[in-house]
């Protein structure tokens, strides 16, 4: 494989950025503020408290449960894209 | 056949809780692969139109996470970058046009967080450009988060160089690639986050000496 090796132990597959990354094959959907309810994406929206690692939550191997937990904080129930 | 429903943000998303969950997941999950799949699944659930929500969560981790929290997320990025699975959003390729009612008809390309923000700000890829203030806030936060881990920074710079050297990919204009090139040069030289973003903005919008500012938003051909 043609690969870059910027650091020992890690290589960059040269095909990684041209369609094999996450979401390949999904429909076109450029950023559209109207589709997201006119969100002012990067204005301040946190209380300002420091976020620290909290060692609780879901099972260590349950990827889906962790992803659902995160998305549930953001999306209306039952509205995941997949 | 019913079209798939687009994901809809809550009226009041709990961004802070989402950022906390990203931190916890990147700590609690057992392997690098699981942690990258976790980020993957989140982006898939959000869908392309809400990929900026993932970026916002990254920004919150950067701005409000303590050192351990930031490292946990940055280490996950190292593995994502080294395996070509950096969570990405899709933008319409420059010059591509989706036919009405045929949203899959335009050429698209996946872009990682930094180049996505850059393209969103600098070129007319979608209905609305990312305003300068929002771009400044978001790009600084993401770059700062990646810089938490020197390996993540090196890998991300290598990834950006690949994007810059691939004009036929079609998703970045020459001006945007010039901006990213300036960013990489500054970032690799160890400049501060503010300096890195300023170098990109100077290349995009021009400096007091002129340069590329007038070319913003215009297609200048491959090169």
Coordinates of N, CA, C and O in Angstrom, one line a residue, chain A residues 3-4 6-36 39-56 58-64 66-82, chain B residues 5-11 13-25 27-30 34 37-38 40-50 52-53 56 60 64-66 68-69 78 81-82 84 88 90-91 103 106 108-110 116 120 125-128 130 137-138 151 154-155 158-159 162-163:
Chain A
X3 N 1.7 4.5 1.3 CA 1.4 5.1 2.5 C 2.4 6.1 3.0 O 3.6 5.9 2.7
X4 N 2.0 7.1 3.7 CA 2.9 8.0 4.3 C 3.2 7.4 5.7 O 2.4 6.8 6.3
X6 N 4.3 9.3 8.8 CA 4.8 10.5 9.5 C 5.4 10.3 10.8 O 6.2 11.0 11.3
X7 N 5.0 9.2 11.4 CA 5.5 8.9 12.7 C 5.7 7.4 12.8 O 4.9 6.6 12.2
X8 N 6.6 6.9 13.6 CA 6.8 5.5 13.7 C 5.6 4.9 14.4 O 5.0 5.5 15.3
X9 N 5.1 3.8 13.9 CA 4.0 3.1 14.5 C 2.7 3.5 13.9 O 1.7 2.9 14.1
X10 N 2.7 4.5 13.1 CA 1.4 5.0 12.5 C 1.7 5.3 11.0 O 2.7 5.9 10.6
X11 N 0.7 4.9 10.2 CA 0.9 5.3 8.7 C -0.5 5.8 8.3 O -1.5 5.6 8.9
X12 N -0.4 6.6 7.2 CA -1.6 7.2 6.7 C -1.9 6.5 5.4 O -1.2 6.7 4.4
X13 N -2.9 5.8 5.3 CA -3.3 5.2 4.0 C -3.7 6.3 3.0 O -4.5 7.2 3.4
X14 N -3.1 6.4 1.9 CA -3.3 7.5 1.0 C -4.7 7.6 0.4 O -5.1 8.6 -0.1
X15 N -5.4 6.5 0.5 CA -6.8 6.5 0.0 C -7.8 6.9 1.0 O -9.0 7.0 0.8
X16 N -7.3 7.2 2.2 CA -8.2 7.3 3.3 C -9.1 8.6 3.2 O -10.1 8.6 3.9
X17 N -8.7 9.5 2.4 CA -9.5 10.8 2.5 C -10.3 11.0 1.2 O -10.7 12.1 0.9
X18 N -10.5 10.0 0.5 CA -11.2 10.2 -0.8 C -12.4 9.2 -0.9 O -12.7 8.7 -1.9
X19 N -13.2 9.2 0.1 CA -14.4 8.5 0.0 C -14.6 7.2 0.9 O -15.6 6.7 1.0
X20 N -13.5 6.8 1.5 CA -13.6 5.6 2.3 C -13.8 6.0 3.8 O -14.0 5.2 4.6
X21 N -13.7 7.3 4.0 CA -14.0 7.7 5.4 C -15.4 7.7 5.7 O -16.3 7.3 4.9
X22 N -15.7 8.0 6.9 CA -17.1 7.9 7.4 C -18.1 8.6 6.5 O -17.9 9.7 6.0
X23 N -19.1 7.9 6.3 CA -20.2 8.5 5.5 C -20.2 8.3 4.0 O -21.0 8.9 3.3
X24 N -19.2 7.6 3.5 CA -19.1 7.4 2.1 C -20.4 6.9 1.6 O -21.0 6.0 2.1
X25 N -20.9 7.5 0.5 CA -22.1 7.0 -0.1 C -23.4 7.6 0.4 O -24.5 7.3 -0.1
X26 N -23.3 8.4 1.4 CA -24.5 9.0 1.9 C -24.9 10.2 1.0 O -24.0 10.8 0.3
X27 N -26.1 10.7 1.1 CA -26.6 11.7 0.2 C -25.9 13.0 0.4 O -25.3 13.3 1.5
X28 N -25.9 13.8 -0.6 CA -25.3 15.2 -0.5 C -26.1 16.0 0.5 O -27.3 16.0 0.5
X29 N -25.4 16.6 1.4 CA -26.1 17.5 2.4 C -25.1 18.5 2.9 O -24.6 18.3 4.0
X30 N -24.9 19.6 2.2 CA -24.0 20.6 2.7 C -24.6 21.3 3.9 O -25.8 21.2 4.1
X31 N -23.8 22.0 4.7 CA -24.3 22.6 5.9 C -25.5 23.5 5.5 O -25.4 24.3 4.6
X32 N -26.5 23.5 6.2 CA -27.7 24.3 5.9 C -28.3 24.6 7.2 O -28.9 23.8 7.9
X33 N -28.1 25.9 7.6 CA -28.6 26.4 8.9 C -30.1 26.1 9.0 O -30.6 25.8 10.1
X34 N -30.8 26.3 7.9 CA -32.3 26.1 8.0 C -32.7 24.7 8.3 O -33.6 24.5 9.1
X35 N -31.9 23.7 7.8 CA -32.2 22.4 8.1 C -32.0 22.0 9.6 O -32.6 21.1 10.1
X36 N -31.1 22.8 10.2 CA -30.8 22.5 11.6 C -31.5 23.6 12.5 O -31.1 23.8 13.6
X39 N -29.5 27.1 13.6 CA -28.6 27.0 14.7 C -27.4 28.0 14.6 O -26.8 28.1 13.5
X40 N -27.1 28.7 15.6 CA -25.9 29.5 15.6 C -24.8 28.6 16.2 O -24.6 28.5 17.4
X41 N -24.1 27.9 15.3 CA -23.4 26.7 15.8 C -22.4 26.9 16.9 O -22.3 26.1 17.8
X42 N -21.6 28.0 16.8 CA -20.5 28.0 17.6 C -20.5 29.1 18.7 O -19.5 29.6 19.2
X43 N -21.7 29.6 18.9 CA -21.8 30.6 20.0 C -21.7 29.8 21.3 O -21.9 28.6 21.4
X44 N -21.4 30.6 22.4 CA -21.2 29.9 23.7 C -22.5 29.2 24.1 O -23.6 29.8 24.0
X45 N -22.4 28.0 24.6 CA -23.6 27.3 25.0 C -23.4 26.4 26.2 O -24.2 25.5 26.5
X46 N -22.3 26.6 26.9 CA -22.0 25.8 28.0 C -22.0 26.6 29.3 O -21.8 27.8 29.2
X47 N -22.1 26.0 30.4 CA -22.2 26.7 31.7 C -20.8 27.3 32.0 O -20.7 28.2 32.8
X48 N -19.8 26.7 31.5 CA -18.5 27.2 31.8 C -17.8 26.3 32.8 O -16.6 26.5 33.1
X49 N -18.5 25.3 33.3 CA -17.8 24.4 34.3 C -16.8 23.5 33.5 O -17.0 23.2 32.3
X50 N -15.8 23.1 34.2 CA -14.8 22.2 33.6 C -15.3 20.8 33.5 O -16.0 20.3 34.4
X51 N -15.1 20.3 32.3 CA -15.5 18.9 32.0 C -14.3 18.0 32.3 O -13.2 18.1 31.8
X52 N -14.5 17.0 33.2 CA -13.5 16.1 33.6 C -14.0 14.7 33.3 O -15.2 14.4 33.1
X53 N -13.0 13.8 33.2 CA -13.4 12.4 33.0 C -14.2 11.8 34.1 O -13.9 12.0 35.3
X54 N -15.4 11.2 33.8 CA -16.2 10.6 34.8 C -16.3 9.1 34.5 O -16.7 8.8 33.4
X55 N -15.8 8.3 35.4 CA -15.7 6.9 35.1 C -17.0 6.2 35.5 O -17.0 5.3 36.4
X56 N -18.0 6.5 34.8 CA -19.2 5.7 35.0 C -20.0 5.7 33.6 O -19.5 6.3 32.6
X58 N -21.8 3.5 30.6 CA -22.1 2.2 30.0 C -21.0 1.2 30.0 O -19.9 1.6 30.4
X59 N -21.3 0.0 29.6 CA -20.3 -1.0 29.6 C -19.1 -0.6 28.7 O -19.3 0.0 27.7
X60 N -18.0 -1.1 29.1 CA -16.7 -0.6 28.4 C -16.7 -1.0 26.9 O -16.1 -0.3 26.1
X61 N -17.4 -2.1 26.5 CA -17.4 -2.5 25.1 C -18.6 -2.1 24.3 O -18.7 -2.5 23.2
X62 N -19.6 -1.4 24.9 CA -20.8 -1.2 24.3 C -20.8 0.2 23.5 O -21.3 1.2 23.9
X63 N -20.3 0.1 22.3 CA -20.1 1.3 21.5 C -21.4 1.9 21.1 O -21.6 3.1 21.2
X64 N -22.4 1.1 20.8 CA -23.7 1.6 20.4 C -24.4 2.4 21.6 O -25.0 3.4 21.4
X66 N -22.9 3.9 24.0 CA -22.3 5.2 24.2 C -22.7 6.2 23.2 O -22.9 7.4 23.4
X67 N -22.8 5.8 21.9 CA -23.1 6.7 20.8 C -24.6 7.1 21.0 O -24.9 8.3 20.8
X68 N -25.5 6.2 21.4 CA -26.9 6.6 21.6 C -27.0 7.6 22.7 O -27.7 8.6 22.7
X69 N -26.2 7.4 23.8 CA -26.3 8.3 24.9 C -25.9 9.7 24.5 O -26.5 10.7 24.9
X70 N -24.9 9.8 23.7 CA -24.4 11.1 23.3 C -25.5 11.8 22.3 O -25.9 12.9 22.6
X71 N -25.9 11.0 21.4 CA -26.8 11.6 20.4 C -28.2 12.0 21.0 O -28.8 13.0 20.7
X72 N -28.6 11.2 22.1 CA -29.8 11.5 22.7 C -29.8 12.9 23.4 O -30.9 13.5 23.6
X73 N -28.6 13.4 23.7 CA -28.6 14.7 24.3 C -28.8 15.8 23.2 O -29.1 17.0 23.5
X74 N -28.7 15.4 21.9 CA -28.8 16.4 20.9 C -30.0 16.4 20.0 O -30.5 17.4 19.5
X75 N -30.5 15.1 19.7 CA -31.5 15.0 18.7 C -32.9 14.7 19.4 O -32.9 14.1 20.5
X76 N -33.9 15.1 18.7 CA -35.2 14.7 19.1 C -35.3 13.2 19.1 O -34.7 12.5 18.2
X77 N -36.0 12.6 20.0 CA -36.1 11.1 20.0 C -36.5 10.5 18.7 O -37.4 11.0 18.1
X78 N -35.8 9.4 18.3 CA -36.2 8.7 17.1 C -35.8 9.3 15.8 O -36.3 9.0 14.8
X79 N -34.9 10.3 15.9 CA -34.6 11.1 14.7 C -33.2 10.9 14.2 O -32.6 11.6 13.4
X80 N -32.5 9.8 14.7 CA -31.2 9.5 14.2 C -31.2 9.3 12.7 O -32.2 8.7 12.2
X81 N -30.1 9.7 12.1 CA -30.0 9.5 10.6 C -29.9 8.0 10.3 O -30.4 7.5 9.3
X82 N -29.3 7.3 11.2 CA -29.2 5.8 11.1 C -29.3 5.2 12.4 O -28.8 5.7 13.4
Chain B
X5 N -36.1 10.0 7.2 CA -36.3 11.3 7.9 C -34.9 11.9 8.3 O -34.0 11.2 8.7
X6 N -34.9 13.2 8.1 CA -33.7 13.9 8.5 C -33.6 14.1 10.0 O -34.7 14.3 10.6
X7 N -32.5 13.9 10.6 CA -32.4 14.1 12.0 C -32.7 15.5 12.4 O -32.4 16.4 11.6
X8 N -33.3 15.7 13.5 CA -33.7 17.0 14.0 C -33.1 17.3 15.3 O -33.2 16.5 16.3
X9 N -32.5 18.4 15.5 CA -31.9 18.8 16.8 C -33.0 19.1 17.7 O -34.1 19.6 17.4
X10 N -32.8 18.8 19.0 CA -33.7 19.2 20.0 C -33.8 20.7 20.0 O -32.9 21.4 19.6
X11 N -34.9 21.2 20.6 CA -35.1 22.6 20.7 C -34.0 23.2 21.6 O -33.4 24.3 21.3
X13 N -30.7 21.5 22.7 CA -29.7 20.4 22.8 C -28.9 20.6 24.1 O -28.5 21.7 24.4
X14 N -28.5 19.5 24.8 CA -27.7 19.6 25.9 C -26.2 19.4 25.5 O -25.7 18.3 25.5
X15 N -25.6 20.4 24.9 CA -24.3 20.3 24.4 C -23.3 19.9 25.4 O -22.4 19.1 25.1
X16 N -23.4 20.4 26.6 CA -22.4 20.1 27.6 C -22.5 18.6 28.0 O -21.5 18.0 28.2
X17 N -23.7 18.1 28.1 CA -23.8 16.7 28.4 C -23.3 15.8 27.3 O -22.7 14.8 27.5
X18 N -23.5 16.3 26.1 CA -23.0 15.5 24.9 C -21.4 15.5 25.0 O -20.8 14.5 24.7
X19 N -20.8 16.7 25.3 CA -19.4 16.8 25.4 C -18.9 15.9 26.5 O -17.9 15.2 26.4
X20 N -19.6 15.9 27.6 CA -19.2 15.0 28.7 C -19.3 13.5 28.3 O -18.4 12.7 28.7
X21 N -20.3 13.2 27.6 CA -20.4 11.8 27.1 C -19.3 11.4 26.1 O -18.8 10.3 26.2
X22 N -18.9 12.3 25.3 CA -17.8 12.1 24.4 C -16.5 11.8 25.2 O -15.8 10.8 24.9
X23 N -16.3 12.6 26.2 CA -15.1 12.4 27.0 C -15.2 11.0 27.7 O -14.2 10.3 27.7
X24 N -16.3 10.8 28.3 CA -16.4 9.5 29.1 C -16.3 8.3 28.2 O -15.7 7.3 28.6
X25 N -16.9 8.4 27.0 CA -16.8 7.2 26.1 C -15.4 7.0 25.6 O -15.0 5.9 25.5
X27 N -12.9 7.5 27.2 CA -12.1 7.0 28.3 C -12.6 5.6 28.7 O -11.7 4.7 28.9
X28 N -13.9 5.3 28.6 CA -14.4 4.1 29.2 C -14.3 2.9 28.2 O -14.1 1.8 28.6
X29 N -14.4 3.2 26.9 CA -14.4 2.1 25.9 C -13.0 1.5 25.9 O -12.0 2.2 26.2
X30 N -13.0 0.2 25.6 CA -11.8 -0.6 25.9 C -10.6 -0.4 25.0 O -9.5 -0.6 25.3
X34 N -12.7 0.7 19.3 CA -14.1 1.0 19.8 C -14.3 2.5 20.0 O -15.4 3.0 19.7
X37 N -14.9 3.9 16.6 CA -16.3 3.5 16.1 C -17.4 4.3 16.9 O -18.4 4.6 16.3
X38 N -17.1 4.6 18.1 CA -18.0 5.4 18.9 C -18.2 6.8 18.2 O -19.3 7.2 17.9
X40 N -17.6 7.4 15.1 CA -18.2 7.1 13.8 C -19.7 7.0 14.0 O -20.5 7.6 13.2
X41 N -20.2 6.3 15.0 CA -21.6 6.0 15.2 C -22.3 7.4 15.5 O -23.4 7.6 15.0
X42 N -21.7 8.2 16.3 CA -22.3 9.5 16.6 C -22.5 10.3 15.3 O -23.6 10.8 15.1
X43 N -21.5 10.3 14.5 CA -21.6 11.1 13.2 C -22.6 10.5 12.3 O -23.4 11.3 11.6
X44 N -22.7 9.2 12.2 CA -23.7 8.6 11.4 C -25.1 8.9 11.8 O -26.0 9.2 11.1
X45 N -25.3 8.9 13.2 CA -26.6 9.2 13.7 C -27.0 10.6 13.5 O -28.2 10.9 13.2
X46 N -26.0 11.5 13.5 CA -26.3 12.9 13.3 C -26.6 13.2 11.8 O -27.4 14.1 11.5
X47 N -26.0 12.4 10.9 CA -26.2 12.7 9.5 C -25.3 13.8 9.0 O -24.7 14.6 9.8
X48 N -25.3 14.0 7.7 CA -24.4 15.0 7.1 C -24.8 16.4 7.5 O -23.9 17.2 7.8
X49 N -26.1 16.7 7.5 CA -26.5 18.0 7.8 C -26.2 18.5 9.2 O -26.1 19.7 9.5
X50 N -26.1 17.5 10.1 CA -25.8 17.9 11.5 C -24.4 17.5 11.9 O -24.1 17.5 13.1
X52 N -22.0 19.5 11.8 CA -21.5 20.6 12.6 C -21.8 20.4 14.1 O -21.1 21.0 14.9
X53 N -22.8 19.6 14.4 CA -23.1 19.4 15.8 C -21.9 18.6 16.5 O -21.6 18.8 17.6
X56 N -19.2 21.0 17.1 CA -19.5 21.8 18.3 C -19.2 21.1 19.6 O -18.6 21.6 20.5
X60 N -16.5 22.1 22.5 CA -16.8 22.2 23.9 C -15.7 21.4 24.7 O -15.3 21.9 25.8
X64 N -13.6 23.5 27.4 CA -14.0 23.2 28.8 C -13.5 22.0 29.4 O -13.7 21.7 30.6
X65 N -12.9 21.1 28.6 CA -12.3 19.9 29.1 C -11.0 20.1 29.9 O -10.2 21.0 29.5
X66 N -10.8 19.4 30.9 CA -9.5 19.5 31.6 C -8.5 18.7 30.8 O -8.8 18.1 29.8
X68 N -6.9 15.9 31.1 CA -7.1 14.4 30.9 C -8.2 14.2 29.9 O -8.2 13.3 29.1
X69 N -9.3 15.0 30.0 CA -10.4 14.9 29.1 C -10.0 15.2 27.7 O -10.4 14.5 26.7
X78 N -5.9 10.3 17.2 CA -4.7 9.7 16.7 C -5.0 8.4 16.0 O -4.6 8.2 14.9
X81 N -7.0 9.1 12.8 CA -6.2 9.6 11.7 C -5.3 8.5 11.2 O -5.1 8.4 10.0
X82 N -4.7 7.7 12.0 CA -3.8 6.7 11.6 C -4.4 5.6 10.8 O -3.8 4.8 10.1
X84 N -7.3 6.3 8.9 CA -8.1 6.9 7.9 C -9.6 6.9 8.2 O -10.4 6.9 7.3
X88 N -15.9 12.4 9.6 CA -15.9 13.4 8.5 C -17.3 13.8 8.1 O -18.3 13.1 8.3
X90 N -19.7 15.5 4.9 CA -19.6 15.6 3.4 C -20.1 17.0 3.0 O -21.1 17.5 3.4
X91 N -19.3 17.6 2.1 CA -19.6 18.8 1.5 C -19.8 18.6 0.0 O -19.1 17.7 -0.6
X103 N -30.7 14.5 -4.4 CA -29.7 15.0 -3.5 C -28.4 14.2 -3.6 O -27.4 14.7 -3.2
X106 N -24.8 15.2 -6.9 CA -23.6 16.0 -7.0 C -22.4 15.3 -6.4 O -22.5 14.3 -5.6
X108 N -19.5 14.7 -4.1 CA -19.2 15.1 -2.7 C -17.9 14.5 -2.3 O -17.4 13.5 -2.9
X109 N -17.4 15.0 -1.2 CA -16.2 14.4 -0.6 C -16.2 14.6 0.9 O -16.7 15.6 1.4
X110 N -15.7 13.6 1.6 CA -15.6 13.7 3.0 C -14.5 14.6 3.5 O -13.4 14.5 2.9
X116 N -13.2 20.8 6.8 CA -14.6 21.1 6.7 C -15.0 22.5 7.1 O -15.7 23.2 6.3
X120 N -16.3 25.3 4.6 CA -17.6 25.9 4.9 C -17.5 27.4 5.0 O -18.4 28.2 4.5
X125 N -20.0 26.1 -0.6 CA -20.3 24.7 -0.8 C -21.8 24.4 -0.4 O -22.3 23.4 -0.8
X126 N -22.4 25.3 0.3 CA -23.7 25.1 0.8 C -24.5 26.4 0.7 O -24.0 27.4 0.3
X127 N -25.7 26.3 1.3 CA -26.6 27.5 1.2 C -26.0 28.7 2.0 O -26.3 29.8 1.7
X128 N -25.3 28.4 3.1 CA -24.8 29.5 3.9 C -23.4 29.3 4.3 O -23.0 28.2 4.7
X130 N -20.1 29.8 6.6 CA -19.8 29.9 8.1 C -19.3 31.3 8.3 O -18.2 31.7 7.8
X137 N -13.8 30.9 16.1 CA -14.0 30.2 17.4 C -13.8 28.7 17.2 O -13.1 28.1 17.9
X138 N -14.5 28.2 16.2 CA -14.5 26.7 16.0 C -13.1 26.2 15.5 O -12.6 25.2 16.0
X151 N 1.3 13.7 18.4 CA 1.1 12.7 17.4 C -0.2 13.1 16.5 O -0.2 12.9 15.3
X154 N 0.8 15.9 14.2 CA 1.6 15.5 13.1 C 0.8 14.7 12.1 O 0.9 14.9 10.8
X155 N -0.1 13.8 12.5 CA -0.9 13.0 11.6 C -1.9 13.9 10.9 O -2.2 13.7 9.7
X158 N -0.2 15.8 8.2 CA 0.1 14.9 7.0 C -1.2 14.7 6.2 O -1.2 14.7 5.0
X159 N -2.3 14.5 6.9 CA -3.6 14.4 6.2 C -3.9 15.6 5.4 O -4.3 15.5 4.2
X162 N -2.0 15.8 2.2 CA -2.6 15.0 1.2 C -3.7 15.7 0.5 O -3.9 15.6 -0.7
X163 N -4.6 16.3 1.3 CA -5.8 17.0 0.7 C -5.3 18.1 -0.2 O -5.8 18.4 -1.3

